[in-house]
Tab-separated table of C-alpha atoms in Angstrom:
chain	number	residue	atom	x	y	z
J	21	MET	CA	-42.644	9.212	-17.409
J	22	ALA	CA	-40.465	7.962	-14.589
J	23	PRO	CA	-41.642	8.732	-11.061
J	24	GLN	CA	-39.865	11.651	-9.419
J	25	GLY	CA	-36.362	10.644	-8.325
J	26	MET	CA	-36.409	7.652	-10.627
J	27	GLN	CA	-34.840	7.106	-13.998
J	28	PHE	CA	-35.055	4.478	-16.726
J	29	ASN	CA	-32.224	1.950	-16.485
J	30	PRO	CA	-32.235	-0.538	-19.370
J	31	PHE	CA	-29.725	-2.845	-17.677
J	32	LEU	CA	-32.429	-3.940	-15.236
J	33	PRO	CA	-34.372	-7.142	-15.963
J	34	GLU	CA	-37.724	-6.919	-17.698
J	35	GLY	CA	-40.391	-5.638	-15.358
J	36	LYS	CA	-37.955	-3.486	-13.358
J	37	ALA	CA	-37.736	-0.479	-15.596
J	38	PHE	CA	-36.830	2.165	-13.047
J	39	VAL	CA	-34.147	2.529	-10.420
J	40	TYR	CA	-33.365	5.264	-7.955
J	41	VAL	CA	-30.550	7.451	-9.302
J	42	ARG	CA	-28.532	9.202	-6.599
J	43	ARG	CA	-27.487	12.858	-6.688
J	44	GLY	CA	-29.013	13.542	-10.063
J	45	GLN	CA	-26.768	11.157	-11.967
J	46	THR	CA	-27.852	10.528	-15.553
J	47	THR	CA	-27.551	7.646	-17.946
J	48	HIS	CA	-27.285	8.441	-21.643
J	49	MET	CA	-27.155	4.906	-22.971
J	50	ASN	CA	-27.733	3.927	-26.558
J	51	GLU	CA	-30.451	1.277	-26.589
J	52	LYS	CA	-28.968	-0.755	-29.429
J	53	ILE	CA	-25.588	-0.886	-27.691
J	54	ARG	CA	-27.232	-1.991	-24.483
J	55	GLU	CA	-29.081	-4.777	-26.219
J	56	GLU	CA	-25.887	-6.076	-27.834
J	57	TYR	CA	-23.768	-5.785	-24.682
J	58	PRO	CA	-26.150	-6.501	-21.793
J	59	TYR	CA	-23.598	-7.571	-19.147
J	60	LEU	CA	-22.125	-4.529	-17.397
J	61	TYR	CA	-19.257	-4.797	-14.894
J	62	GLU	CA	-17.868	-2.163	-12.567
J	63	THR	CA	-14.104	-2.757	-12.612
J	64	HIS	CA	-12.874	-0.072	-10.176
J	65	LEU	CA	-14.636	0.113	-6.806
J	66	HIS	CA	-13.529	0.861	-3.242
J	67	THR	CA	-14.989	-0.024	0.160
J	68	SER	CA	-14.633	1.742	3.490
J	69	GLN	CA	-13.317	-1.425	5.150
J	70	ALA	CA	-9.988	-1.097	3.340
J	71	SER	CA	-9.797	2.215	1.458
J	72	ALA	CA	-9.433	5.385	3.540
J	73	CYS	CA	-11.027	7.459	0.774
J	74	ALA	CA	-14.178	5.305	0.594
J	75	ARG	CA	-17.415	6.121	2.406
J	76	SER	CA	-19.530	2.987	1.909
J	77	THR	CA	-19.119	-0.616	3.014
J	78	GLY	CA	-18.853	-3.605	0.745
J	79	ALA	CA	-22.444	-4.625	1.422
J	80	GLU	CA	-23.706	-1.105	0.710
J	81	MET	CA	-21.769	-0.971	-2.551
J	82	ALA	CA	-23.095	-4.371	-3.619
J	83	ARG	CA	-26.692	-3.371	-2.999
J	84	ALA	CA	-26.294	-0.055	-4.827
J	85	CYS	CA	-24.666	-1.722	-7.835
J	86	LYS	CA	-27.349	-4.403	-7.981
J	87	GLU	CA	-30.031	-1.711	-7.814
J	88	TYR	CA	-28.340	0.229	-10.586
J	89	GLY	CA	-28.333	-2.796	-12.850
J	90	TYR	CA	-24.739	-4.040	-12.886
J	91	THR	CA	-24.179	-7.702	-13.663
J	92	GLY	CA	-21.095	-7.723	-11.480
J	93	ILE	CA	-18.386	-5.718	-9.770
J	94	PHE	CA	-14.708	-5.963	-8.942
J	95	VAL	CA	-13.788	-4.731	-5.468
J	96	THR	CA	-10.404	-3.030	-5.947
J	97	ASP	CA	-9.420	-1.490	-2.618
J	98	HIS	CA	-6.183	0.433	-2.149
J	99	ASN	CA	-3.314	-1.818	-1.081
J	100	TRP	CA	-0.383	-1.153	1.269
J	101	GLY	CA	1.096	1.335	-1.195
J	102	GLY	CA	-2.047	3.427	-1.449
J	103	ASN	CA	-4.738	5.077	0.623
J	104	THR	CA	-5.500	2.113	2.870
J	105	VAL	CA	-6.996	2.026	6.377
J	106	ILE	CA	-5.236	-1.234	7.228
J	107	ASP	CA	-2.215	-0.854	9.516
J	108	ASN	CA	0.842	-1.727	7.436
J	109	ARG	CA	2.712	-2.794	10.592
J	110	LEU	CA	0.490	-5.857	10.929
J	111	ASP	CA	1.753	-9.355	10.243
J	112	TRP	CA	1.286	-10.080	6.541
J	113	GLU	CA	-1.427	-12.727	6.850
J	114	VAL	CA	-3.358	-10.620	9.355
J	115	TRP	CA	-3.035	-7.646	7.015
J	116	VAL	CA	-4.401	-9.642	4.091
J	117	GLU	CA	-7.345	-10.893	6.158
J	118	GLN	CA	-8.319	-7.373	7.153
J	119	PHE	CA	-7.710	-6.038	3.646
J	120	CYS	CA	-10.147	-8.530	2.146
J	121	ALA	CA	-12.990	-7.701	4.564
J	122	GLY	CA	-14.693	-5.232	2.218
J	123	TYR	CA	-14.594	-7.655	-0.686
J	124	GLU	CA	-15.817	-10.556	1.416
J	125	GLN	CA	-18.742	-8.550	2.754
J	126	ALA	CA	-19.615	-7.422	-0.778
J	127	LYS	CA	-19.338	-11.017	-2.015
J	128	ALA	CA	-21.641	-12.322	0.714
J	129	GLU	CA	-24.217	-9.644	-0.063
J	130	GLY	CA	-23.814	-10.205	-3.788
J	131	ASP	CA	-24.447	-13.915	-3.371
J	132	ARG	CA	-27.601	-13.077	-1.433
J	133	ILE	CA	-29.043	-10.586	-3.924
J	134	GLY	CA	-27.765	-12.023	-7.217
J	135	LEU	CA	-24.795	-9.779	-8.000
J	136	THR	CA	-21.489	-11.239	-9.179
J	137	VAL	CA	-18.634	-9.940	-7.007
J	138	PHE	CA	-14.988	-10.506	-7.965
J	139	PHE	CA	-11.785	-9.705	-6.086
J	140	GLY	CA	-9.035	-7.366	-7.184
J	141	TYR	CA	-7.012	-4.526	-5.743
J	142	GLU	CA	-5.412	-1.217	-6.649
J	143	ALA	CA	-1.655	-1.224	-6.133
J	144	GLY	CA	0.028	2.084	-5.359
J	145	TYR	CA	3.607	3.209	-6.066
J	146	ASP	CA	3.999	6.789	-4.856
J	147	GLY	CA	0.844	7.890	-6.614
J	148	THR	CA	1.177	5.651	-9.687
J	149	GLU	CA	-1.530	3.003	-9.484
J	150	PHE	CA	-2.323	-0.330	-11.098
J	151	LEU	CA	-5.472	-2.443	-11.057
J	152	ILE	CA	-4.752	-6.099	-10.326
J	153	TYR	CA	-7.178	-8.847	-11.348
J	154	GLY	CA	-7.230	-12.640	-11.384
J	155	ILE	CA	-5.625	-13.310	-7.986
J	156	ASP	CA	-7.192	-14.039	-4.586
J	157	LYS	CA	-6.619	-13.909	-0.833
J	158	THR	CA	-5.004	-17.345	-0.653
J	159	TRP	CA	-2.463	-16.371	-3.296
J	160	MET	CA	-1.713	-13.076	-1.582
J	161	LYS	CA	-1.030	-14.797	1.738
J	162	LYS	CA	1.563	-16.975	0.030
J	163	HIS	CA	3.399	-13.948	-1.388
J	164	PRO	CA	4.477	-11.544	1.368
J	165	GLU	CA	7.125	-10.259	-1.050
J	166	LEU	CA	4.306	-8.323	-2.721
J	167	ARG	CA	4.665	-5.722	0.013
J	168	THR	CA	8.093	-4.658	-1.180
J	169	ALA	CA	7.837	-5.633	-4.850
J	170	THR	CA	8.811	-3.140	-7.528
J	171	VAL	CA	6.507	-2.435	-10.464
J	172	GLU	CA	8.495	-4.949	-12.500
J	173	GLU	CA	8.404	-7.581	-9.762
J	174	GLN	CA	4.675	-7.055	-9.266
J	175	TYR	CA	4.064	-7.704	-12.960
J	176	THR	CA	6.079	-10.936	-12.845
J	177	LEU	CA	4.345	-12.209	-9.700
J	178	VAL	CA	0.859	-11.438	-10.976
J	179	HIS	CA	1.585	-13.024	-14.349
J	180	GLU	CA	2.919	-16.165	-12.730
J	181	ALA	CA	-0.467	-16.424	-11.019
J	182	GLY	CA	-2.339	-15.947	-14.299
J	183	GLY	CA	-3.440	-12.448	-13.353
J	184	LEU	CA	-3.779	-9.116	-15.113
J	185	VAL	CA	-2.103	-5.729	-14.524
J	186	MET	CA	-3.907	-2.641	-15.841
J	187	HIS	CA	-2.483	0.866	-15.467
J	188	ALA	CA	-5.176	2.844	-13.645
J	189	HIS	CA	-5.884	6.414	-14.854
J	190	PRO	CA	-2.295	6.768	-16.178
J	191	PHE	CA	-2.508	10.483	-16.995
J	192	ARG	CA	-4.397	11.712	-13.936
J	193	GLU	CA	-3.012	14.908	-12.414
J	194	GLU	CA	-3.759	15.386	-8.714
J	195	PRO	CA	-1.792	16.563	-5.648
J	196	TYR	CA	-1.261	12.978	-4.450
J	197	ILE	CA	0.496	12.076	-7.724
J	198	PRO	CA	4.010	13.595	-7.773
J	199	LYS	CA	4.406	13.007	-11.494
J	200	ILE	CA	3.042	10.939	-14.348
J	201	ARG	CA	5.052	7.743	-14.757
J	202	LEU	CA	4.419	5.176	-17.465
J	203	PHE	CA	5.504	1.532	-17.449
J	204	PRO	CA	4.562	0.102	-20.855
J	205	GLU	CA	6.795	-2.953	-20.376
J	206	TRP	CA	5.124	-3.884	-17.092
J	207	VAL	CA	1.392	-3.641	-17.762
J	208	ASP	CA	-1.074	-5.644	-19.826
J	209	GLY	CA	-3.394	-2.780	-20.600
J	210	VAL	CA	-4.781	0.613	-19.658
J	211	GLU	CA	-7.825	1.946	-17.873
J	212	GLY	CA	-8.784	4.188	-20.766
J	213	ILE	CA	-12.050	5.487	-19.331
J	214	ASN	CA	-12.242	6.525	-15.675
J	215	ALA	CA	-15.709	7.861	-14.825
J	216	ALA	CA	-14.342	9.911	-11.926
J	217	HIS	CA	-12.750	12.191	-14.524
J	218	HIS	CA	-16.178	12.990	-15.929
J	219	GLN	CA	-18.757	12.836	-13.192
J	220	TYR	CA	-17.583	14.311	-9.901
J	221	PRO	CA	-19.958	17.185	-9.081
J	222	GLY	CA	-18.370	20.584	-8.609
J	223	ALA	CA	-15.135	19.803	-10.462
J	224	LEU	CA	-13.157	23.006	-10.988
J	225	ARG	CA	-11.491	21.896	-14.219
J	226	ASP	CA	-12.089	19.644	-17.181
J	227	LYS	CA	-10.493	16.255	-16.497
J	228	SER	CA	-11.656	14.499	-19.655
J	229	GLY	CA	-8.218	15.098	-21.165
J	230	PHE	CA	-6.799	12.504	-18.790
J	231	ASP	CA	-8.815	9.843	-20.591
J	232	LYS	CA	-8.009	11.190	-24.044
J	233	SER	CA	-4.312	10.832	-23.231
J	234	ALA	CA	-4.874	7.325	-21.859
J	235	ILE	CA	-6.697	6.263	-25.023
J	236	ALA	CA	-3.881	7.629	-27.210
J	237	TYR	CA	-1.280	5.881	-25.035
J	238	ALA	CA	-3.147	2.572	-25.346
J	239	ALA	CA	-3.340	2.967	-29.125
J	240	LYS	CA	0.385	3.700	-29.381
J	241	HIS	CA	1.303	0.511	-27.527
J	242	HIS	CA	-1.602	-1.617	-28.818
J	243	PHE	CA	-2.872	-2.116	-25.265
J	244	PRO	CA	-6.368	-3.408	-24.530
J	245	MET	CA	-8.448	-0.935	-22.544
J	246	SER	CA	-10.895	-1.121	-19.683
J	247	ALA	CA	-13.268	1.361	-18.083
J	248	GLY	CA	-14.352	1.836	-14.487
J	249	SER	CA	-15.915	4.369	-12.171
J	250	ASP	CA	-13.228	4.583	-9.466
J	251	ILE	CA	-16.207	4.789	-7.137
J	252	HIS	CA	-15.953	5.379	-3.373
J	253	SER	CA	-19.586	5.574	-2.262
J	254	VAL	CA	-23.079	4.527	-3.279
J	255	ALA	CA	-23.445	7.720	-5.347
J	256	LEU	CA	-22.680	5.633	-8.428
J	257	PHE	CA	-21.295	6.968	-11.693
J	258	GLY	CA	-22.340	4.048	-13.878
J	259	GLY	CA	-18.987	3.422	-15.523
J	260	GLY	CA	-17.589	0.060	-16.524
J	261	VAL	CA	-17.118	-2.556	-19.204
J	262	ALA	CA	-20.033	-4.313	-20.899
J	263	PHE	CA	-19.761	-7.678	-22.653
J	264	ARG	CA	-22.000	-9.747	-24.878
J	265	ARG	CA	-21.727	-12.618	-22.399
J	266	LYS	CA	-21.789	-13.096	-18.652
J	267	LEU	CA	-18.394	-13.685	-17.060
J	268	GLY	CA	-18.130	-16.757	-14.874
J	269	SER	CA	-14.916	-15.909	-13.024
J	270	PRO	CA	-12.206	-13.277	-12.635
J	271	GLN	CA	-10.034	-15.429	-14.884
J	272	GLU	CA	-12.595	-15.067	-17.666
J	273	TYR	CA	-12.278	-11.306	-17.339
J	274	VAL	CA	-8.482	-11.594	-17.472
J	275	GLN	CA	-8.647	-13.625	-20.668
J	276	ALA	CA	-11.298	-11.371	-22.196
J	277	ILE	CA	-9.014	-8.361	-21.759
J	278	LEU	CA	-5.793	-10.121	-22.792
J	279	GLN	CA	-7.494	-11.459	-25.934
J	280	ASN	CA	-9.103	-8.047	-26.558
J	281	GLU	CA	-12.557	-9.610	-26.667
J	282	ASP	CA	-15.417	-7.607	-28.101
J	283	ARG	CA	-16.796	-5.238	-25.459
J	284	VAL	CA	-17.862	-1.629	-24.943
J	285	LEU	CA	-16.714	0.926	-22.374
J	286	THR	CA	-18.635	3.644	-20.579
J	287	ASP	CA	-18.192	6.510	-18.126
J	288	GLY	CA	-21.874	6.236	-17.251
J	289	LYS	CA	-22.906	8.849	-19.808
J	290	VAL	CA	-21.047	8.139	-23.043
J	291	TRP	CA	-20.384	4.784	-24.688
J	292	TYR	CA	-17.108	3.905	-26.422
J	293	ASP	CA	-15.934	0.944	-28.438
J	294	LYS	CA	-13.047	-1.097	-27.085
J	295	ASP	CA	-10.578	1.267	-28.794
J	296	GLY	CA	-12.017	4.364	-27.143
J	297	LYS	CA	-14.057	5.696	-30.067
J	298	VAL	CA	-17.366	7.300	-29.075
J	299	ILE	CA	-20.279	5.192	-30.330
J	300	GLY	CA	-23.262	6.382	-28.313
């Protein structure tokens, strides 16, 4: 039996069988799947240094994710087109410096405690959002045109840098999203599983249909899929993408998704294969 307030987490190394689970969160993880795909990455995470909707700092998020058992995380704060706390009137390079503060704090803490921390961001276009991977602060500083880029121009710029554009929660319906807009020509893939659709306590309606639509959309266009928690505090959901191997860089993640490498997806409760089929 786990001590009160503790729960078995098989992603932890041998000898560390239990981890504190916040706010009653549960983990229904198939043991065989976990053994085959031991490297779990959170791909959608916000920090309070850059995202107005976040409640925890980069260092706090890193420690919580390490404690939970993640191999690594991507810090994907809201950019100038989303719910950012950074003043958009700032000079571009100053803006980028401040924007990266949450990631850099998470990275420093991750290096200290043994958690891989990668950089990314969530780009907003009037409520339509995209997860950007495989770029860094230096590249951003060299491209001030990002601030006014269209969805099409964003895709071109990110691809020129060897990056990845994933449509975040494409079928989410919320007051901040005026309407659902799809851009199949200008994305590389789809966030098929968003744990926030499944695990927010007190939700007044079933949001799992958002993911079902995303999975069907990905299948129609033969898009690779990812999964992430869309987490804003240390009350973790446990979502993400798990691989058979450890990723050495953001570019390895980019290539793994573009090449549709073997992986599994989770919302923290249910496990799916890379095509969105429930497997555990």
